């Protein structure tokens, strides 16, 4: 399983993320740091799928916490557009997940990752 | 500007099925501004087609290129080599762009990747609305700058129709009644009297009804 | 075959007029029209034949001719949605040649509101332009392109108004334009809100429009609360107040609601028929032509 995590660098600590995500023979998880989740566009996300990702997680900051005011809102809309485009393409819905950061820290991400792997397997 | 929307991926796959080397050709003018067929959309649609090709084993080889204007010889020339080294062109230009390319490359299948929708404006971010039907004989001066031919679903020149509501058109609940807008606008600029005169039947000869149109400007020809 | 519009004669004489609406069906069975004609005969001055209001049905020209043959004077309805000026004038010449003497000019429900929503539309001319075209054919004896018409074209021209359409200034402006263009009578959309109708009529009176044209307010028997809600949801030209819907609901079961719908219709007729400027009543059957004789009898028209 190949999963790609795009995350807002203001919301997640890159080292903590890498430490908590293990790659093994079965699974490959790549992470992409963004200055703001609003930096993603449809192409970033689609390219991940084009290059072999089975699923993509986009981590945004919490509501009203975006350093750039509305980057997290835009990110969510774009992820939704990608999700429906993937359905058009024939991959079905549910491969593009958006997580809005809460207080659980890195656990929130690892839980979502495991859930996505489960959903896609 | 001309406003367009992309066709769905299944439609594009259906159109391209059986071809191998595909040039996805964008246009840098109207369709770039309306976010349908510019450089970015060329990349997005190409990426989507590659994924679809992988899933369905269609063997697409996709090249991407965007030129400034697909409706202009000078720019079309810049795409010549790319067009020639591919089997087919999927044009993300408007209907004019697609035809301009097709007419200049007689041996090459050229397909439309977009549905050309209308001549309109960007109302606000992400919302485009139709404003002009290109009837060839503009009547906007009589209607406070609001086109009854384009914006009234019945093209009424002596409107409104009975289905007019202050907040919506009978046909489209999400659109205002053009005649309510015309009334408010003419009232606002003190020209309500214009509405009291009966507008005679329109001469549609100048529109598409008169046949496909051409403009010849002798002062621009040698 | 009559050679003069009885409707025009009655308008001139100041008689109280009753017209009713007939909606042709997707049918080739002429006996259906004959039965409707028989039930309307001598009860109404003229019968409107709708022009494909909800999708394709027997043409209003054929329906009008069938009524005429059965001894009932038709009001031939013509919408500008489906025909260009060539077809419109051609049909009008045919209608006049075959004895039709009343034409009601409308733009028609937009095709997307009919069962044939995928159809293209025409809208070469609008309803006001149609009125003016018919007037020109009648009074000047020429077609829109200047061709002279051989023979008379003696038709009475009607148009439609909607008392509930807002704002009132625009509404009256539209009415005035239709009257100026040549509408000899005006049939209105179904009236449910008496107060609004009274206000509209007062505006028409104050501009002397009621002297220049015969106003025939429309009334419509509602079948049930559910159907009434669906109608007003779909057709923006139909204004049915919540109070009417509640009255229908409170009436009870289907039969009781239908009875209540009829009672409301009769009440409205009784209230509006004596208003100054009202020259008659137009009963919009909405396809329930069998209700018409009962409405006429019970409202003492």
Coordinates of C-alpha atoms in Angstrom, one line a residue:
Chain A
X1 CA 0.0 0.0 0.0
X2 CA 1.3 3.4 -1.0
X3 CA 0.0 6.4 1.0
X4 CA 1.1 10.0 0.7
X5 CA 0.6 12.5 3.5
X6 CA 0.6 16.2 2.6
X7 CA 0.7 18.3 5.8
X8 CA 0.7 21.9 6.9
X9 CA 4.1 22.5 8.5
X10 CA 2.5 24.9 10.9
X11 CA 0.3 22.2 12.3
X12 CA 2.6 19.1 12.5
X13 CA 6.1 18.6 13.6
X14 CA 8.0 16.9 10.7
X15 CA 10.3 14.8 12.9
X16 CA 7.5 13.6 15.1
X17 CA 5.5 12.6 12.0
X18 CA 8.5 10.7 10.5
X19 CA 9.2 8.9 13.8
X20 CA 5.7 7.7 14.1
X21 CA 5.3 6.4 10.6
X22 CA 7.1 3.3 9.6
X23 CA 7.6 2.0 6.2
X24 CA 7.7 -1.7 5.7
X25 CA 7.7 -4.2 2.8
X26 CA 4.0 -4.0 2.5
X27 CA 3.5 -0.3 3.0
X28 CA 5.2 2.8 1.8
X29 CA 4.3 6.2 3.3
X30 CA 5.6 9.4 1.9
X31 CA 5.2 12.8 3.5
X32 CA 5.2 16.2 1.9
X33 CA 5.6 19.3 4.0
X34 CA 3.6 22.4 2.9
X35 CA 4.0 26.0 4.1
X36 CA 0.2 25.9 4.3
X37 CA -2.3 23.2 3.4
X38 CA -3.7 25.9 1.0
X39 CA -0.6 25.4 -1.1
X40 CA -1.9 22.2 -2.5
X41 CA -3.8 22.3 -5.8
X42 CA -5.5 19.6 -7.7
X43 CA -2.4 18.8 -9.6
X44 CA -0.2 18.1 -6.4
X45 CA -2.8 15.7 -5.2
X46 CA -3.5 14.0 -8.6
X47 CA 0.3 13.7 -9.3
X48 CA 0.5 11.6 -6.1
X49 CA -2.0 9.2 -7.4
X50 CA -0.5 9.3 -10.9
X51 CA 2.8 8.3 -9.3
X52 CA 1.4 5.3 -7.5
X53 CA -0.3 6.5 -4.3
X54 CA -3.3 4.3 -3.3
X55 CA -4.5 7.0 -0.9
X56 CA -3.6 10.5 0.1
X57 CA -4.1 12.2 3.4
X58 CA -4.1 16.0 3.6
X59 CA -3.6 17.4 7.1
X60 CA -4.8 21.0 7.7
X61 CA -4.7 23.1 10.7
X62 CA -7.8 23.5 12.9
X63 CA -10.7 25.8 12.2
X64 CA -9.7 29.5 12.4
X65 CA -6.1 28.6 13.0
X66 CA -4.7 29.0 9.5
X67 CA -1.7 31.4 9.4
X68 CA -2.9 32.5 6.0
X69 CA -6.5 32.9 7.1
X70 CA -8.3 30.6 4.7
X71 CA -5.7 28.2 3.3
X72 CA -7.2 25.3 5.2
X73 CA -10.6 26.0 3.8
X74 CA -9.3 26.1 0.2
X75 CA -7.3 22.9 0.8
X76 CA -10.5 21.0 1.9
X77 CA -12.4 22.2 -1.2
X78 CA -9.6 21.1 -3.5
X79 CA -9.3 17.7 -1.9
X80 CA -13.0 17.3 -2.4
X81 CA -12.6 18.1 -6.1
X82 CA -9.8 15.5 -6.3
X83 CA -12.0 12.9 -4.6
X84 CA -14.8 13.4 -7.1
X85 CA -12.3 13.4 -10.0
X86 CA -10.9 10.1 -8.8
X87 CA -14.4 8.8 -8.9
X88 CA -14.7 10.0 -12.5
X89 CA -11.4 8.3 -13.3
X90 CA -12.7 5.1 -12.0
X91 CA -10.8 4.8 -8.7
X92 CA -13.9 5.4 -6.6
X93 CA -14.4 7.8 -3.8
X94 CA -12.7 7.7 -0.4
X95 CA -9.0 7.7 -1.4
X96 CA -8.5 11.4 -0.7
X97 CA -8.8 12.1 3.0
X98 CA -8.7 15.5 4.7
X99 CA -7.8 15.7 8.4
X100 CA -8.3 18.8 10.4
X101 CA -5.8 18.8 13.2
X102 CA -7.2 18.5 16.7
X103 CA -5.6 18.2 20.2
X104 CA -4.6 14.5 19.8
X105 CA -1.3 15.3 18.3
X106 CA 0.4 12.8 16.1
X107 CA -1.9 10.0 17.2
X108 CA -4.7 11.6 15.2
X109 CA -2.6 11.1 12.0
X110 CA -1.5 7.6 12.7
X111 CA -5.0 6.5 13.5
X112 CA -6.3 8.1 10.3
X113 CA -3.5 6.4 8.4
X114 CA -4.3 3.0 9.8
X115 CA -8.0 3.5 9.0
X116 CA -7.3 4.5 5.4
X117 CA -5.1 1.5 4.9
X118 CA -7.8 -0.7 6.3
X119 CA -10.5 1.0 4.1
X120 CA -8.3 0.6 1.0
X121 CA -7.3 -3.0 1.6
Chain B
X1 CA -14.6 36.2 -22.3
X2 CA -15.6 32.7 -23.6
X3 CA -16.4 30.4 -20.7
X4 CA -16.0 26.7 -20.9
X5 CA -16.0 23.6 -18.7
X6 CA -14.1 20.4 -19.1
X7 CA -15.7 17.2 -20.2
X8 CA -15.8 14.4 -17.7
X9 CA -12.9 12.0 -17.6
X10 CA -15.1 9.0 -18.8
X11 CA -16.2 11.1 -21.8
X12 CA -12.6 12.0 -22.6
X13 CA -11.5 8.4 -22.3
X14 CA -14.3 7.4 -24.6
X15 CA -13.2 10.0 -27.2
X16 CA -9.5 9.0 -27.0
X17 CA -9.9 5.3 -26.7
X18 CA -7.9 3.5 -29.4
X19 CA -5.3 6.3 -29.8
X20 CA -1.8 6.2 -28.3
X21 CA 0.2 9.4 -28.7
X22 CA -2.0 12.2 -27.5
X23 CA -1.2 15.9 -27.3
X24 CA -3.3 17.7 -24.7
X25 CA -3.2 21.2 -26.0
X26 CA -4.2 24.1 -23.8
X27 CA -5.0 27.7 -24.7
X28 CA -3.6 30.7 -22.8
X29 CA -6.5 33.1 -23.3
X30 CA -10.2 32.8 -22.4
X31 CA -10.2 29.2 -21.2
X32 CA -7.2 29.9 -19.0
X33 CA -9.0 32.8 -17.3
X34 CA -12.1 30.6 -16.7
X35 CA -9.9 27.8 -15.3
X36 CA -11.0 25.3 -17.9
X37 CA -8.2 24.9 -20.5
X38 CA -5.0 26.7 -19.5
X39 CA -1.6 25.3 -18.6
X40 CA -2.7 24.1 -15.2
X41 CA -5.8 22.4 -16.5
X42 CA -3.7 20.7 -19.2
X43 CA -1.6 19.2 -16.4
X44 CA -4.6 18.2 -14.3
X45 CA -6.5 16.6 -17.2
X46 CA -3.3 14.9 -18.5
X47 CA -2.6 13.5 -15.0
X48 CA -6.2 12.2 -14.7
X49 CA -6.0 10.6 -18.2
X50 CA -2.7 8.9 -17.3
X51 CA -4.3 7.4 -14.1
X52 CA -7.3 6.3 -16.2
X53 CA -5.0 4.8 -18.8
X54 CA -3.1 2.9 -16.1
X55 CA -6.3 1.5 -14.7
X56 CA -7.8 0.5 -18.0
X57 CA -4.6 -0.4 -19.7
X58 CA -5.2 2.1 -22.5
X59 CA -1.6 2.7 -23.2
X60 CA -2.0 6.5 -23.6
X61 CA 1.2 8.5 -24.1
X62 CA 0.3 12.0 -23.2
X63 CA 2.3 15.1 -24.1
X64 CA 1.3 18.5 -22.6
X65 CA 1.5 21.9 -24.4
X66 CA -0.2 25.2 -24.0
X67 CA -0.1 28.0 -26.5
X68 CA -1.1 31.6 -26.1
X69 CA -4.2 31.4 -28.4
X70 CA -5.6 28.5 -30.4
X71 CA -7.6 30.8 -32.6
X72 CA -4.6 32.6 -34.0
X73 CA -2.3 31.4 -36.7
X74 CA 0.8 32.9 -35.2
X75 CA 0.4 30.9 -32.1
X76 CA -0.9 27.7 -33.7
X77 CA 2.4 27.6 -35.6
X78 CA 4.2 27.2 -32.3
X79 CA 2.4 23.9 -31.8
X80 CA 3.1 22.5 -35.2
X81 CA 5.9 20.1 -34.2
X82 CA 4.1 18.8 -31.1
X83 CA 1.0 18.2 -33.1
X84 CA 2.9 16.4 -35.8
X85 CA 4.7 14.1 -33.5
X86 CA 1.5 12.9 -31.8
X87 CA -1.4 10.8 -33.2
X88 CA -4.2 13.0 -32.0
X89 CA -4.8 16.4 -30.4
X90 CA -7.1 16.8 -27.4
X91 CA -7.7 20.6 -27.6
X92 CA -8.6 22.4 -24.4
X93 CA -9.5 25.5 -26.4
X94 CA -13.0 26.8 -26.9
X95 CA -15.0 25.5 -29.9
X96 CA -13.2 28.1 -32.1
X97 CA -9.8 26.9 -31.0
X98 CA -10.6 23.3 -31.7
X99 CA -11.8 24.1 -35.2
X100 CA -8.9 26.4 -35.9
X101 CA -6.4 23.6 -35.1
X102 CA -8.5 21.0 -37.0
X103 CA -8.6 23.2 -40.1
X104 CA -4.8 23.6 -40.1
X105 CA -3.9 19.9 -39.6
X106 CA -6.0 18.0 -42.1
X107 CA -4.5 14.6 -41.4
X108 CA -4.7 14.9 -37.6
X109 CA -7.8 14.0 -35.5
X110 CA -8.5 17.0 -33.3
X111 CA -10.9 16.4 -30.4
X112 CA -12.6 18.9 -28.0
X113 CA -11.8 18.4 -24.4
X114 CA -14.1 21.1 -23.2
X115 CA -17.7 22.1 -23.5
X116 CA -17.8 25.7 -24.6
X117 CA -20.6 27.3 -22.6
X118 CA -21.0 31.0 -23.2
X119 CA -19.7 34.5 -23.4
X120 CA -19.7 35.7 -19.9
X121 CA -18.0 37.3 -16.9
X122 CA -16.4 36.2 -13.7
X123 CA -19.1 37.2 -11.3
X124 CA -17.1 36.3 -8.2
X125 CA -14.4 33.8 -7.5
X126 CA -15.5 30.5 -8.9
X127 CA -18.8 31.8 -10.4
X128 CA -19.2 32.7 -14.1
X129 CA -22.4 34.0 -15.7
X130 CA -23.6 34.4 -19.2
X131 CA -24.0 37.9 -20.6
X132 CA -24.0 37.9 -24.3
X133 CA -25.6 35.8 -27.0
X134 CA -23.6 37.4 -29.9
X135 CA -26.8 38.3 -31.8
X136 CA -24.9 40.7 -34.1
X137 CA -27.1 43.7 -33.4
X138 CA -26.7 44.9 -29.9
X139 CA -29.8 46.2 -28.1
X140 CA -28.1 46.9 -24.7
X141 CA -28.6 50.7 -25.0
X142 CA -32.4 50.2 -24.8
X143 CA -32.3 47.9 -21.8
X144 CA -30.1 49.7 -19.3
X145 CA -27.1 47.5 -20.2
X146 CA -28.9 44.2 -19.4
X147 CA -29.4 41.9 -22.3
X148 CA -32.9 40.5 -22.6
X149 CA -31.9 38.2 -25.4
X150 CA -29.3 36.5 -23.3
X151 CA -30.6 36.8 -19.8
X152 CA -34.3 36.3 -20.4
X153 CA -35.0 32.6 -21.0
X154 CA -37.6 33.6 -23.6
X155 CA -35.5 36.4 -25.2
X156 CA -38.4 38.7 -24.6
X157 CA -37.9 42.3 -25.9
X158 CA -41.2 43.5 -24.3
X159 CA -41.0 41.5 -21.1
X160 CA -41.3 40.4 -18.5
X161 CA -43.2 37.1 -18.9
X162 CA -45.8 36.0 -16.5
X163 CA -43.4 33.8 -14.6
X164 CA -41.3 36.7 -13.5
X165 CA -40.6 37.0 -9.8
X166 CA -38.7 39.7 -8.0
X167 CA -36.1 37.3 -6.8
X168 CA -35.9 34.7 -9.6
X169 CA -36.5 33.6 -13.1
X170 CA -39.3 31.1 -13.8
X171 CA -36.9 28.8 -15.6
X172 CA -33.9 28.9 -13.3
X173 CA -34.4 29.3 -9.5
X174 CA -30.8 30.3 -9.1
X175 CA -30.9 33.1 -11.6
X176 CA -32.6 36.5 -11.3
X177 CA -35.3 37.5 -13.8
X178 CA -33.6 39.7 -16.4
X179 CA -36.7 41.9 -16.7
X180 CA -36.7 42.7 -13.0
X181 CA -33.1 43.8 -13.4
X182 CA -33.9 45.8 -16.5
X183 CA -36.8 47.5 -14.7
X184 CA -34.7 48.4 -11.6
X185 CA -31.8 49.6 -13.7
X186 CA -33.9 51.8 -16.1
X187 CA -35.8 53.2 -13.1
X188 CA -32.5 53.9 -11.4
X189 CA -31.1 55.8 -14.4
X190 CA -34.4 57.6 -15.1
X191 CA -35.1 55.8 -18.4
X192 CA -38.2 53.8 -17.5
X193 CA -40.0 55.4 -20.4
X194 CA -37.9 53.2 -22.7
X195 CA -40.0 50.2 -21.5
X196 CA -43.3 51.8 -22.5
X197 CA -42.4 51.7 -26.2
X198 CA -43.2 48.5 -28.0
X199 CA -40.0 46.9 -29.3
X200 CA -40.7 45.5 -32.8
X201 CA -39.7 42.0 -33.8
X202 CA -35.9 41.6 -33.9
X203 CA -34.0 41.1 -37.1
X204 CA -32.3 37.8 -36.5
X205 CA -30.4 37.9 -39.8
X206 CA -27.4 39.3 -38.0
X207 CA -27.3 36.4 -35.6
X208 CA -26.4 32.7 -36.1
X209 CA -29.9 32.3 -37.5
X210 CA -28.7 34.1 -40.6
X211 CA -26.0 31.5 -41.2
X212 CA -22.4 31.2 -40.0
X213 CA -21.0 34.7 -39.9
X214 CA -17.9 36.3 -41.3
X215 CA -16.5 39.8 -40.8
X216 CA -14.3 41.2 -43.6
X217 CA -12.4 44.4 -42.9
X218 CA -11.0 45.6 -46.2
X219 CA -8.8 48.2 -44.4
X220 CA -6.9 45.4 -42.8
X221 CA -6.4 43.5 -46.0
X222 CA -3.9 44.1 -48.8
Chain C
X1 CA -69.9 28.5 -39.4
X2 CA -69.9 31.8 -37.6
X3 CA -68.3 34.7 -39.3
X4 CA -68.1 37.1 -36.4
X5 CA -66.6 36.6 -33.0
X6 CA -69.5 36.2 -30.5
X7 CA -67.0 37.0 -27.8
X8 CA -66.3 40.4 -29.5
X9 CA -70.0 41.0 -29.9
X10 CA -70.6 40.3 -26.2
X11 CA -67.7 42.5 -25.1
X12 CA -69.1 45.4 -27.3
X13 CA -72.6 44.8 -25.9
X14 CA -71.4 44.8 -22.3
X15 CA -72.7 41.3 -21.6
X16 CA -71.1 39.3 -18.8
X17 CA -68.7 36.8 -20.4
X18 CA -67.8 33.3 -19.3
X19 CA -64.9 31.6 -21.0
X20 CA -63.4 28.3 -20.0
X21 CA -60.1 26.5 -20.7
X22 CA -59.8 23.3 -22.5
X23 CA -56.5 21.4 -22.5
X24 CA -56.2 19.1 -25.5
X25 CA -54.7 15.6 -24.8
X26 CA -52.1 13.5 -26.6
X27 CA -55.0 11.9 -28.4
X28 CA -56.5 11.5 -31.9
X29 CA -59.9 10.7 -30.6
X30 CA -62.1 13.5 -31.7
X31 CA -65.1 12.3 -29.8
X32 CA -63.4 13.5 -26.6
X33 CA -63.4 17.0 -27.9
X34 CA -67.0 16.6 -29.0
X35 CA -68.0 15.5 -25.6
X36 CA -66.3 18.5 -24.0
X37 CA -67.9 20.8 -26.6
X38 CA -71.3 19.3 -25.7
X39 CA -70.8 19.9 -22.0
X40 CA -69.7 23.5 -22.6
X41 CA -72.3 24.4 -25.2
X42 CA -74.6 27.3 -24.3
X43 CA -72.9 27.6 -20.9
X44 CA -69.9 29.6 -22.0
X45 CA -69.3 32.4 -24.5
X46 CA -66.0 30.8 -25.8
X47 CA -63.6 28.1 -25.0
X48 CA -59.8 28.5 -24.9
X49 CA -57.8 25.8 -26.5
X50 CA -54.4 25.6 -24.8
X51 CA -51.3 25.5 -27.0
X52 CA -49.1 22.6 -25.7
X53 CA -48.8 24.0 -22.2
X54 CA -47.1 21.0 -20.6
X55 CA -45.7 19.2 -23.7
X56 CA -47.0 18.0 -27.0
X57 CA -50.7 17.3 -27.3
X58 CA -53.3 17.8 -30.1
X59 CA -52.6 21.2 -31.6
X60 CA -54.6 24.2 -30.5
X61 CA -55.4 24.9 -34.1
X62 CA -56.9 21.5 -34.6
X63 CA -58.6 21.6 -31.2
X64 CA -60.1 25.0 -32.0
X65 CA -61.4 23.8 -35.3
X66 CA -62.9 20.7 -33.7
X67 CA -64.8 22.9 -31.2
X68 CA -66.0 25.2 -33.9
X69 CA -67.3 22.2 -35.9
X70 CA -69.1 21.1 -32.7
X71 CA -70.8 24.5 -32.4
X72 CA -68.6 26.0 -29.7
X73 CA -66.7 29.2 -30.3
X74 CA -63.0 28.7 -29.7
X75 CA -60.3 31.0 -28.4
X76 CA -57.3 29.8 -30.3
X77 CA -54.3 30.1 -28.0
X78 CA -50.9 30.6 -29.6
X79 CA -47.6 30.6 -27.8
X80 CA -44.4 32.1 -29.3
X81 CA -42.2 29.3 -27.9
X82 CA -42.5 26.8 -30.7
X83 CA -43.1 28.7 -33.9
X84 CA -41.2 31.5 -35.7
X85 CA -43.0 34.4 -37.3
X86 CA -43.3 32.4 -40.5
X87 CA -45.2 29.5 -38.9
X88 CA -47.2 31.8 -36.6
X89 CA -48.6 33.9 -39.4
X90 CA -49.2 30.9 -41.6
X91 CA -51.2 29.2 -38.9
X92 CA -53.1 32.4 -38.2
X93 CA -54.1 32.8 -41.8
X94 CA -55.3 29.2 -41.8
X95 CA -57.2 29.7 -38.6
X96 CA -58.9 32.8 -39.9
X97 CA -59.7 31.1 -43.2
X98 CA -61.4 28.2 -41.4
X99 CA -63.5 30.4 -39.2
X100 CA -61.5 31.0 -36.0
X101 CA -62.3 34.5 -34.7
X102 CA -60.4 34.7 -31.4
X103 CA -56.7 34.4 -30.8
X104 CA -55.0 34.5 -27.4
X105 CA -51.4 35.6 -27.7
X106 CA -48.9 34.2 -25.1
X107 CA -45.2 33.5 -24.8
X108 CA -46.0 30.1 -23.2
X109 CA -44.5 28.1 -20.5
X110 CA -40.8 27.8 -21.1
X111 CA -40.1 24.4 -22.6
X112 CA -37.9 23.3 -19.7
X113 CA -41.1 23.4 -17.6
X114 CA -42.8 21.0 -19.9
X115 CA -42.4 17.2 -20.3
X116 CA -40.2 18.0 -23.4
X117 CA -37.6 19.9 -21.4
X118 CA -34.8 18.9 -23.8
X119 CA -36.5 20.7 -26.7
X120 CA -35.0 23.8 -28.3
X121 CA -37.2 26.9 -28.2
X122 CA -37.9 29.5 -30.9
X123 CA -39.0 32.8 -29.3
X124 CA -38.5 34.6 -32.5
X125 CA -41.1 37.1 -31.3
X126 CA -42.6 37.8 -27.9
X127 CA -46.2 37.9 -26.8
X128 CA -46.5 41.7 -27.2
X129 CA -45.0 41.5 -30.7
X130 CA -47.5 38.6 -31.5
X131 CA -50.4 40.8 -30.4
X132 CA -49.1 43.6 -32.6
X133 CA -48.6 41.3 -35.5
X134 CA -52.1 40.0 -35.4
X135 CA -53.4 43.5 -35.1
X136 CA -51.5 44.5 -38.2
X137 CA -52.8 41.5 -40.1
X138 CA -56.3 42.5 -39.1
X139 CA -56.3 46.3 -39.3
X140 CA -53.8 46.8 -42.2
X141 CA -54.3 43.5 -44.0
X142 CA -50.6 42.9 -44.3
X143 CA -48.1 40.4 -42.9
X144 CA -45.0 41.4 -41.0
X145 CA -43.0 41.3 -44.2
X146 CA -45.4 43.6 -45.9
X147 CA -47.2 41.0 -48.0
X148 CA -50.8 41.9 -48.5
X149 CA -53.4 39.4 -47.2
X150 CA -56.2 38.5 -49.6
X151 CA -59.5 38.5 -47.8
X152 CA -60.5 39.6 -44.3
X153 CA -58.7 38.7 -41.2
X154 CA -61.4 39.5 -38.6
X155 CA -60.0 38.2 -35.3
X156 CA -60.4 39.4 -31.8
X157 CA -57.1 39.6 -30.0
X158 CA -56.6 38.5 -26.4
X159 CA -53.7 38.5 -24.1
X160 CA -52.8 37.3 -20.6
X161 CA -51.9 39.2 -17.4
X162 CA -50.9 38.1 -13.9
X163 CA -52.4 40.3 -11.1
X164 CA -49.9 38.9 -8.6
X165 CA -46.8 39.7 -10.5
X166 CA -44.6 42.2 -8.7
X167 CA -43.7 45.0 -8.7
X168 CA -47.0 46.4 -9.6
X169 CA -45.5 49.3 -11.6
X170 CA -43.8 46.8 -14.0
X171 CA -46.9 44.6 -14.0
X172 CA -49.2 47.4 -15.1
X173 CA -46.6 48.7 -17.6
X174 CA -46.7 45.2 -19.2
X175 CA -50.5 45.2 -19.2
X176 CA -50.6 48.7 -20.8
X177 CA -48.2 47.5 -23.5
X178 CA -50.4 44.5 -24.3
X179 CA -53.5 46.7 -24.5
X180 CA -51.7 49.3 -26.6
X181 CA -50.4 46.5 -28.9
X182 CA -54.0 45.5 -29.6
X183 CA -55.4 43.2 -26.9
X184 CA -59.2 43.4 -26.9
X185 CA -59.5 41.2 -23.9
X186 CA -57.3 40.1 -21.1
X187 CA -57.6 36.8 -19.4
X188 CA -55.7 36.7 -16.1
X189 CA -53.8 34.0 -14.3
X190 CA -55.9 32.3 -11.7
X191 CA -56.9 34.7 -8.9
X192 CA -56.6 33.4 -5.3
X193 CA -55.7 36.6 -3.5
X194 CA -58.7 38.9 -3.7
X195 CA -56.9 41.9 -2.2
X196 CA -54.0 41.8 -4.6
X197 CA -56.5 41.4 -7.5
X198 CA -58.5 44.3 -6.3
X199 CA -55.4 46.5 -6.1
X200 CA -54.3 45.4 -9.6
X201 CA -57.7 46.1 -11.0
X202 CA -57.7 49.5 -9.4
X203 CA -54.4 50.3 -11.0
X204 CA -55.7 49.1 -14.4
X205 CA -58.9 51.2 -13.9
X206 CA -57.0 54.3 -13.0
X207 CA -55.0 54.1 -16.2
X208 CA -58.3 53.5 -18.1
X209 CA -57.1 50.1 -19.3
X210 CA -60.4 48.6 -18.2
X211 CA -62.2 50.8 -20.7
X212 CA -59.8 49.8 -23.5
X213 CA -59.9 46.1 -23.0
X214 CA -62.2 43.5 -21.4
X215 CA -60.7 42.1 -18.2
X216 CA -61.7 38.5 -17.6
X217 CA -60.1 37.3 -14.4
X218 CA -59.1 33.7 -14.3
X219 CA -60.3 31.3 -11.6
X220 CA -59.1 27.7 -11.0
X221 CA -60.6 24.9 -9.0
X222 CA -57.9 23.3 -6.9
X223 CA -57.9 19.6 -6.6
X224 CA -56.0 19.1 -3.4
X225 CA -53.5 20.8 -1.1
X226 CA -50.7 18.6 -2.4
X227 CA -51.5 19.3 -6.1
X228 CA -51.8 23.0 -5.4
X229 CA -48.4 23.1 -3.7
X230 CA -46.8 21.3 -6.6
X231 CA -48.4 23.7 -9.1
X232 CA -47.2 26.8 -7.3
X233 CA -43.8 25.3 -6.9
X234 CA -43.4 24.6 -10.6
X235 CA -45.2 27.6 -12.2
X236 CA -44.0 31.0 -11.0
X237 CA -47.0 32.6 -12.7
X238 CA -49.4 30.8 -10.2
X239 CA -49.7 32.5 -6.8
X240 CA -51.6 30.4 -4.4
X241 CA -51.5 31.8 -0.8
X242 CA -50.7 29.6 2.1
X243 CA -54.1 30.3 3.6
X244 CA -55.7 28.6 0.6
X245 CA -53.4 25.6 0.9
X246 CA -54.3 25.3 4.7
X247 CA -58.0 25.5 3.9
X248 CA -57.6 22.6 1.5
X249 CA -55.5 20.6 4.0
X250 CA -58.0 21.2 6.8
X251 CA -60.9 20.0 4.7
X252 CA -59.8 16.4 5.2
X253 CA -59.6 13.5 2.8
X254 CA -59.2 13.7 -1.0
X255 CA -62.9 14.0 -1.7
X256 CA -63.3 16.7 0.9
X257 CA -60.3 18.6 -0.4
X258 CA -61.7 18.5 -3.9
X259 CA -65.0 19.8 -2.7
X260 CA -63.3 22.5 -0.7
X261 CA -61.3 23.5 -3.9
X262 CA -64.5 23.9 -5.7
X263 CA -66.1 25.9 -2.9
X264 CA -63.0 28.3 -2.8
X265 CA -63.3 28.7 -6.6
X266 CA -67.0 29.6 -6.4
X267 CA -66.4 32.0 -3.5
X268 CA -63.7 33.8 -5.5
X269 CA -66.0 34.1 -8.5
X270 CA -68.8 35.6 -6.4
X271 CA -66.4 38.1 -4.9
X272 CA -64.8 39.3 -8.1
X273 CA -67.5 39.1 -10.7
X274 CA -69.2 42.3 -9.6
X275 CA -66.0 44.4 -9.3
X276 CA -65.9 47.5 -11.5
X277 CA -63.9 46.8 -14.6
X278 CA -64.5 43.0 -14.6
X279 CA -66.2 42.0 -17.8
X280 CA -66.5 38.3 -17.2
X281 CA -64.8 35.2 -15.8
X282 CA -62.3 32.8 -17.3
X283 CA -62.4 29.3 -15.8
X284 CA -59.0 27.7 -15.9
X285 CA -59.9 24.1 -15.8
X286 CA -56.3 22.9 -15.8
X287 CA -57.5 19.9 -17.7
X288 CA -60.5 19.1 -15.4
X289 CA -63.1 20.3 -17.9
X290 CA -65.8 18.3 -16.2
X291 CA -65.7 20.7 -13.3
X292 CA -66.7 23.7 -15.5
X293 CA -70.5 23.2 -15.8
X294 CA -70.7 22.7 -12.0
X295 CA -68.7 25.8 -11.3
X296 CA -70.8 27.9 -13.7
X297 CA -74.1 26.6 -12.1
X298 CA -73.0 27.0 -8.5
X299 CA -71.5 30.5 -8.9
X300 CA -74.7 31.6 -10.7
X301 CA -72.9 32.9 -13.8

